[in-house]
Coordinates of C-alpha atoms in Angstrom, one line a residue:
X1 CA 47.0 15.5 -49.9
X2 CA 47.0 12.2 -48.0
X3 CA 50.1 10.2 -47.0
X4 CA 51.6 7.9 -49.7
X5 CA 51.7 4.2 -48.7
X6 CA 52.0 1.4 -51.1
X7 CA 50.8 -1.7 -49.2
X8 CA 49.6 -5.3 -49.8
X9 CA 45.9 -5.6 -49.3
X10 CA 43.4 -8.5 -49.1
X11 CA 41.0 -8.0 -52.0
X12 CA 37.3 -8.4 -52.5
X13 CA 36.6 -9.0 -56.2
X14 CA 33.3 -7.9 -57.9
X15 CA 31.9 -8.3 -61.4
X16 CA 32.3 -5.4 -63.7
X17 CA 28.7 -4.5 -64.8
X18 CA 29.7 -3.3 -68.3
X19 CA 32.7 -5.5 -69.4
X20 CA 33.0 -9.3 -69.6
X21 CA 36.8 -9.2 -69.6
X22 CA 37.1 -6.9 -66.5
X23 CA 36.4 -7.1 -62.8
X24 CA 36.6 -4.7 -59.9
X25 CA 39.1 -5.3 -57.1
X26 CA 38.0 -3.6 -53.8
X27 CA 40.5 -2.1 -51.3
X28 CA 38.7 -0.4 -48.4
X29 CA 35.9 1.3 -50.3
X30 CA 38.1 2.0 -53.4
X31 CA 37.6 -0.1 -56.5
X32 CA 40.2 -0.6 -59.2
X33 CA 39.5 -2.2 -62.6
X34 CA 41.5 -5.4 -63.2
X35 CA 41.6 -8.1 -65.8
X36 CA 39.0 -10.8 -65.2
X37 CA 40.4 -13.8 -63.4
X38 CA 43.6 -12.1 -62.3
X39 CA 42.6 -12.0 -58.7
X40 CA 40.2 -13.7 -56.3
X41 CA 38.4 -12.5 -53.2
X42 CA 40.6 -13.2 -50.1
X43 CA 43.8 -13.1 -52.1
X44 CA 46.4 -10.4 -51.4
X45 CA 47.9 -8.0 -54.0
X46 CA 49.7 -4.7 -53.9
X47 CA 47.6 -1.5 -54.0
X48 CA 49.2 1.6 -55.5
X49 CA 47.1 4.7 -54.7
X50 CA 46.2 7.7 -56.7
X51 CA 48.8 10.5 -56.9
X52 CA 51.6 7.9 -56.9
X53 CA 54.5 8.5 -59.4
X54 CA 55.8 5.2 -60.9
X55 CA 59.3 4.5 -62.3
X56 CA 59.5 3.7 -66.0
X57 CA 60.4 0.0 -65.5
X58 CA 57.3 -0.6 -63.4
X59 CA 55.1 1.2 -65.8
X60 CA 56.3 -1.0 -68.6
X61 CA 55.9 -4.1 -66.6
X62 CA 52.3 -3.3 -65.8
X63 CA 51.5 -2.5 -69.4
X64 CA 50.7 1.1 -68.7
X65 CA 53.1 2.9 -71.0
X66 CA 51.5 6.1 -72.2
X67 CA 48.3 5.4 -70.2
X68 CA 49.0 7.3 -66.9
X69 CA 48.5 11.0 -66.2
X70 CA 50.9 13.9 -66.1
X71 CA 53.5 15.3 -68.5
X72 CA 55.6 12.2 -68.0
X73 CA 52.7 9.8 -68.2
X74 CA 53.8 8.3 -64.9
X75 CA 51.2 9.5 -62.4
X76 CA 48.3 7.4 -61.1
X77 CA 44.9 9.2 -61.4
X78 CA 41.3 8.1 -61.0
X79 CA 39.7 7.2 -64.3
X80 CA 36.5 5.7 -65.6
X81 CA 36.9 2.4 -67.5
X82 CA 33.8 1.1 -69.2
X83 CA 31.7 3.3 -67.0
X84 CA 33.2 2.3 -63.6
X85 CA 35.4 4.5 -61.5
X86 CA 38.9 3.0 -61.1
X87 CA 41.0 4.4 -58.2
X88 CA 44.5 3.2 -57.9
X89 CA 46.3 0.2 -59.3
X90 CA 46.1 -3.4 -58.1
X91 CA 49.1 -5.5 -59.1
X92 CA 51.7 -8.1 -58.1
X93 CA 55.1 -6.6 -59.2
X94 CA 57.9 -8.9 -60.1
X95 CA 60.1 -7.2 -57.6
X96 CA 57.9 -8.7 -54.8
X97 CA 57.5 -12.1 -56.3
X98 CA 59.2 -13.8 -53.3
X99 CA 57.2 -11.7 -50.8
X100 CA 54.3 -13.3 -48.8
X101 CA 51.8 -10.6 -49.6
X102 CA 49.2 -11.9 -47.2
X103 CA 51.6 -11.6 -44.3
X104 CA 52.7 -8.2 -45.6
X105 CA 49.1 -7.1 -45.6
X106 CA 48.7 -8.1 -42.0
X107 CA 51.8 -6.3 -41.0
X108 CA 51.1 -3.2 -43.0
X109 CA 54.4 -3.2 -44.8
X110 CA 55.0 -0.1 -47.0
X111 CA 56.6 -1.0 -50.4
X112 CA 56.8 2.5 -51.8
X113 CA 60.6 2.8 -51.5
X114 CA 61.3 -0.7 -52.6
X115 CA 59.3 -0.2 -55.8
X116 CA 60.7 3.3 -56.5
X117 CA 57.2 4.9 -56.1
X118 CA 57.1 8.5 -54.9
X119 CA 54.3 10.9 -54.0
X120 CA 53.3 13.4 -56.7
X121 CA 54.0 17.0 -55.6
X122 CA 51.8 19.6 -57.3
X123 CA 53.6 22.5 -59.0
X124 CA 53.8 25.8 -57.3
X125 CA 52.8 28.8 -59.4
X126 CA 54.9 32.0 -58.8
X127 CA 52.0 33.7 -57.0
X128 CA 52.0 30.9 -54.4
X129 CA 55.7 30.9 -53.8
X130 CA 58.2 33.5 -52.6
X131 CA 61.0 34.1 -50.2
X132 CA 60.8 32.0 -47.1
X133 CA 62.2 32.1 -43.6
X134 CA 62.5 29.7 -40.7
X135 CA 59.3 29.7 -38.5
X136 CA 59.6 27.2 -35.7
X137 CA 56.5 28.7 -34.1
X138 CA 54.4 28.0 -37.2
X139 CA 51.4 25.7 -36.5
X140 CA 51.4 23.2 -39.5
X141 CA 48.4 21.7 -41.2
X142 CA 48.0 17.9 -41.4
X143 CA 47.5 15.5 -44.3
X144 CA 43.9 14.2 -44.4
X145 CA 43.3 10.6 -45.4
X146 CA 40.4 9.5 -47.6
X147 CA 37.5 7.8 -45.9
X148 CA 37.2 5.4 -48.8
X149 CA 40.7 4.2 -48.1
X150 CA 40.3 4.0 -44.3
X151 CA 36.5 3.6 -43.7
X152 CA 37.1 2.7 -40.0
X153 CA 38.2 6.2 -38.9
X154 CA 34.7 6.8 -37.6
X155 CA 32.3 4.5 -35.9
X156 CA 28.8 3.9 -37.5
X157 CA 26.4 6.3 -35.8
X158 CA 29.2 8.5 -34.3
X159 CA 28.2 12.2 -34.3
X160 CA 30.1 14.0 -37.0
X161 CA 30.2 17.3 -38.9
X162 CA 30.6 17.5 -42.7
X163 CA 32.0 20.7 -44.2
X164 CA 32.5 21.4 -47.9
X165 CA 35.9 20.7 -49.2
X166 CA 37.0 23.6 -51.4
X167 CA 39.3 23.4 -54.4
X168 CA 41.8 26.2 -53.7
X169 CA 45.1 26.5 -52.0
X170 CA 45.6 26.0 -48.2
X171 CA 46.7 29.1 -46.4
X172 CA 48.3 28.7 -42.9
X173 CA 48.4 31.6 -40.5
X174 CA 49.9 31.5 -37.1
X175 CA 49.6 34.4 -34.6
X176 CA 52.1 34.5 -31.7
X177 CA 50.9 36.7 -28.9
X178 CA 54.4 37.3 -27.7
X179 CA 55.6 40.1 -29.9
X180 CA 52.3 40.0 -31.9
X181 CA 54.2 38.1 -34.7
X182 CA 52.3 36.8 -37.7
X183 CA 53.5 33.9 -39.9
X184 CA 51.9 33.0 -43.2
X185 CA 52.6 29.9 -45.2
X186 CA 51.4 27.3 -47.6
X187 CA 50.8 23.6 -46.7
X188 CA 54.0 22.5 -48.4
X189 CA 56.2 25.2 -46.8
X190 CA 54.4 24.9 -43.5
X191 CA 55.3 21.2 -43.3
X192 CA 59.0 22.3 -43.3
X193 CA 58.4 25.0 -40.7
X194 CA 58.9 27.7 -43.2
X195 CA 56.9 30.9 -43.6
X196 CA 56.6 33.2 -46.6
X197 CA 57.9 36.7 -46.2
X198 CA 55.3 39.3 -46.8
X199 CA 55.1 40.4 -50.4
X200 CA 52.1 42.2 -51.9
X201 CA 51.8 39.9 -54.9
X202 CA 51.8 36.7 -52.9
X203 CA 48.5 34.9 -53.0
X204 CA 48.4 34.0 -49.3
X205 CA 49.4 37.4 -48.0
X206 CA 46.8 39.0 -50.3
X207 CA 44.1 36.8 -48.8
X208 CA 45.3 37.4 -45.2
X209 CA 45.4 41.2 -45.6
X210 CA 42.2 41.3 -47.7
X211 CA 40.1 39.4 -45.2
X212 CA 41.7 40.5 -41.9
X213 CA 42.8 37.0 -40.9
X214 CA 45.7 38.1 -38.7
X215 CA 43.5 40.6 -36.8
X216 CA 40.9 37.8 -36.2
X217 CA 43.6 35.5 -34.9
X218 CA 44.8 38.2 -32.5
X219 CA 41.4 38.8 -31.1
X220 CA 40.9 35.1 -30.6
X221 CA 44.2 34.7 -28.9
X222 CA 43.2 37.5 -26.5
X223 CA 39.8 35.9 -25.8
X224 CA 41.3 32.5 -25.1
X225 CA 44.5 33.6 -23.4
X226 CA 46.4 31.6 -26.0
X227 CA 50.1 31.9 -26.7
X228 CA 49.6 30.9 -30.3
X229 CA 46.6 30.7 -32.6
X230 CA 46.6 28.9 -36.0
X231 CA 43.9 29.6 -38.6
X232 CA 43.8 27.4 -41.6
X233 CA 41.8 28.6 -44.7
X234 CA 41.3 27.9 -48.3
X235 CA 42.2 30.7 -50.8
X236 CA 40.3 30.4 -54.1
X237 CA 39.3 32.3 -57.2
X238 CA 40.3 32.9 -60.8
X239 CA 44.0 32.1 -61.2
X240 CA 44.2 29.8 -58.1
X241 CA 42.6 26.6 -59.4
X242 CA 40.2 25.6 -62.1
X243 CA 37.2 25.8 -59.8
X244 CA 36.7 29.5 -58.8
X245 CA 33.4 29.7 -56.9
X246 CA 32.6 33.0 -58.6
X247 CA 35.6 34.8 -57.2
X248 CA 37.5 36.7 -59.9
X249 CA 40.9 36.6 -58.1
X250 CA 41.4 40.4 -57.6
X251 CA 42.6 41.4 -54.2
X252 CA 39.2 42.8 -53.0
X253 CA 37.4 39.7 -54.2
X254 CA 40.0 36.9 -53.7
X255 CA 38.1 34.1 -52.1
X256 CA 38.9 32.9 -48.6
X257 CA 37.2 30.5 -46.2
X258 CA 38.5 29.3 -42.9
X259 CA 38.2 25.5 -42.4
X260 CA 40.0 24.8 -39.1
X261 CA 41.5 26.6 -36.1
X262 CA 43.7 25.6 -33.2
X263 CA 45.2 27.4 -30.2
X264 CA 48.1 26.7 -27.8
X265 CA 46.7 27.2 -24.3
X266 CA 48.7 26.3 -21.2
X267 CA 51.3 24.6 -23.4
X268 CA 48.8 22.3 -25.2
X269 CA 47.7 22.8 -28.8
X270 CA 43.9 22.3 -29.0
X271 CA 41.8 22.0 -32.1
X272 CA 38.6 24.1 -31.9
X273 CA 35.3 24.3 -33.6
X274 CA 35.9 27.0 -36.2
X275 CA 32.1 27.8 -36.5
X276 CA 32.0 28.4 -32.8
X277 CA 35.1 30.6 -32.4
X278 CA 35.3 32.3 -35.8
X279 CA 31.6 32.9 -36.7
X280 CA 31.2 36.6 -37.6
X281 CA 35.0 37.0 -37.7
X282 CA 35.9 35.4 -41.0
X283 CA 34.3 33.6 -43.9
X284 CA 33.9 29.9 -43.1
X285 CA 33.6 26.8 -45.3
X286 CA 30.0 25.8 -45.6
X287 CA 28.7 23.3 -43.0
X288 CA 26.7 20.7 -45.0
X289 CA 25.6 18.1 -42.4
X290 CA 25.7 17.3 -38.7
X291 CA 24.5 14.0 -37.4
X292 CA 25.2 10.3 -37.2
X293 CA 28.1 8.9 -39.3
X294 CA 26.9 6.8 -42.2
X295 CA 29.4 6.1 -45.0
X296 CA 26.7 6.0 -47.7
X297 CA 25.3 9.3 -46.6
X298 CA 28.8 10.8 -46.5
X299 CA 29.6 9.7 -50.1
X300 CA 26.2 11.1 -51.2
X301 CA 26.8 14.5 -49.7
X302 CA 30.4 14.6 -51.2
X303 CA 28.9 14.8 -54.7
X304 CA 26.6 17.4 -56.2
X305 CA 27.1 21.2 -56.7
X306 CA 29.2 23.6 -54.7
X307 CA 27.4 25.9 -52.2
X308 CA 30.2 28.5 -51.7
X309 CA 29.0 30.8 -54.4
X310 CA 25.3 30.3 -53.6
X311 CA 24.7 29.7 -57.3
X312 CA 25.9 26.1 -57.8
X313 CA 28.4 27.3 -60.4
X314 CA 30.2 24.0 -60.7
X315 CA 30.7 20.6 -59.1
X316 CA 31.6 20.0 -55.5
X317 CA 35.1 18.7 -54.7
X318 CA 33.9 16.8 -51.7
X319 CA 33.6 17.0 -47.9
X320 CA 35.7 16.9 -44.8
X321 CA 34.5 14.8 -41.9
X322 CA 35.2 15.6 -38.3
X323 CA 33.7 14.2 -35.1
X324 CA 31.5 16.6 -33.1
X325 CA 33.9 16.0 -30.2
X326 CA 37.6 16.3 -31.3
X327 CA 39.4 13.0 -30.6
X328 CA 42.4 10.8 -31.4
X329 CA 42.2 8.1 -34.1
X330 CA 44.3 4.9 -33.9
X331 CA 43.7 4.5 -37.7
X332 CA 45.3 7.8 -38.6
X333 CA 47.7 7.9 -35.7
X334 CA 46.5 11.5 -35.0
X335 CA 43.3 13.5 -35.3
X336 CA 40.1 11.7 -36.3
X337 CA 39.6 13.6 -39.5
X338 CA 39.0 12.4 -43.1
X339 CA 37.9 13.5 -46.5
X340 CA 35.6 12.1 -49.2
X341 CA 36.1 13.3 -52.8
X342 CA 33.4 13.1 -55.5
X343 CA 34.0 10.9 -58.5
X344 CA 33.0 13.8 -60.8
X345 CA 35.8 16.0 -59.4
X346 CA 38.4 13.2 -59.7
X347 CA 37.5 12.6 -63.4
X348 CA 36.9 16.2 -64.6
X349 CA 38.7 17.4 -67.6
X350 CA 41.3 20.2 -67.5
X351 CA 41.5 20.3 -63.7
X352 CA 44.4 21.9 -61.9
X353 CA 46.0 20.5 -58.8
X354 CA 48.4 23.2 -57.4
X355 CA 49.5 22.8 -53.7

């Protein structure tokens, strides 16, 4: 899940092709459906992204009572309005009436706290939870921003790799060569430097033991002379999320696919090409494309059918974009990495979104 920021943005307004009373306000590559005439291109307004949880007063002010997602009808979710995908909310809240939104847009001011907007935290099923312990040596995963929100993360024509983004639950494993210690965690616990104690019913430990992830990490640490190795994989199957990729969820068939790997060598943590260092060691997420970055091509590949099962059982969640050569991004303030999510995935019915 990406970072929550509620910012002022300069808009580009387009006609709605199917509704005379509506228009489309563009932020980055996102478009949100708005009332016709409410905004003009070049003007600034506040953009509230998907997965934001709004306070009751703001919901009422925006006329959205009973129209948002979640059990409390307070969560922003992508929807189709008169056939057009609307992602996020564009508005000018009364609480910011005295704020120069154009200046705030230039300065990148975050209004989330001022407006009482929080980030939605997915529920944690019992099989994904458990007793935890402090793990300062755990290598955490990072939040990945959406390329449609930040289209300048990659340069046009930059060599990139697109891998399939799977709808499961992220499993973090860190192997520490000193003492041959193994830490297993989820993305949420990992962000707090907490590891899950081994328990045979725990989803992540079942995947780690069933696919030999710790053993693969130990072999990689030895080959590289690394103090620590972090392997990050997606656990999937029946009982994990609504998209199962044909895995029935039993221990011997619980799905697992590694999507990233890093290693601490000579005191520095380096991100490695998982296809290069883990090929033949572990199942890997499918690599869908390698070539010049083109945003239209990326969004095209993000849609379609999944390739994990080999049978195209259901829709594709999206893709993860990485440069061929790992680098820093001034846009993200960290790794140059992003995701693109398909519209069909965002608007599917009955979907689950566990951490």
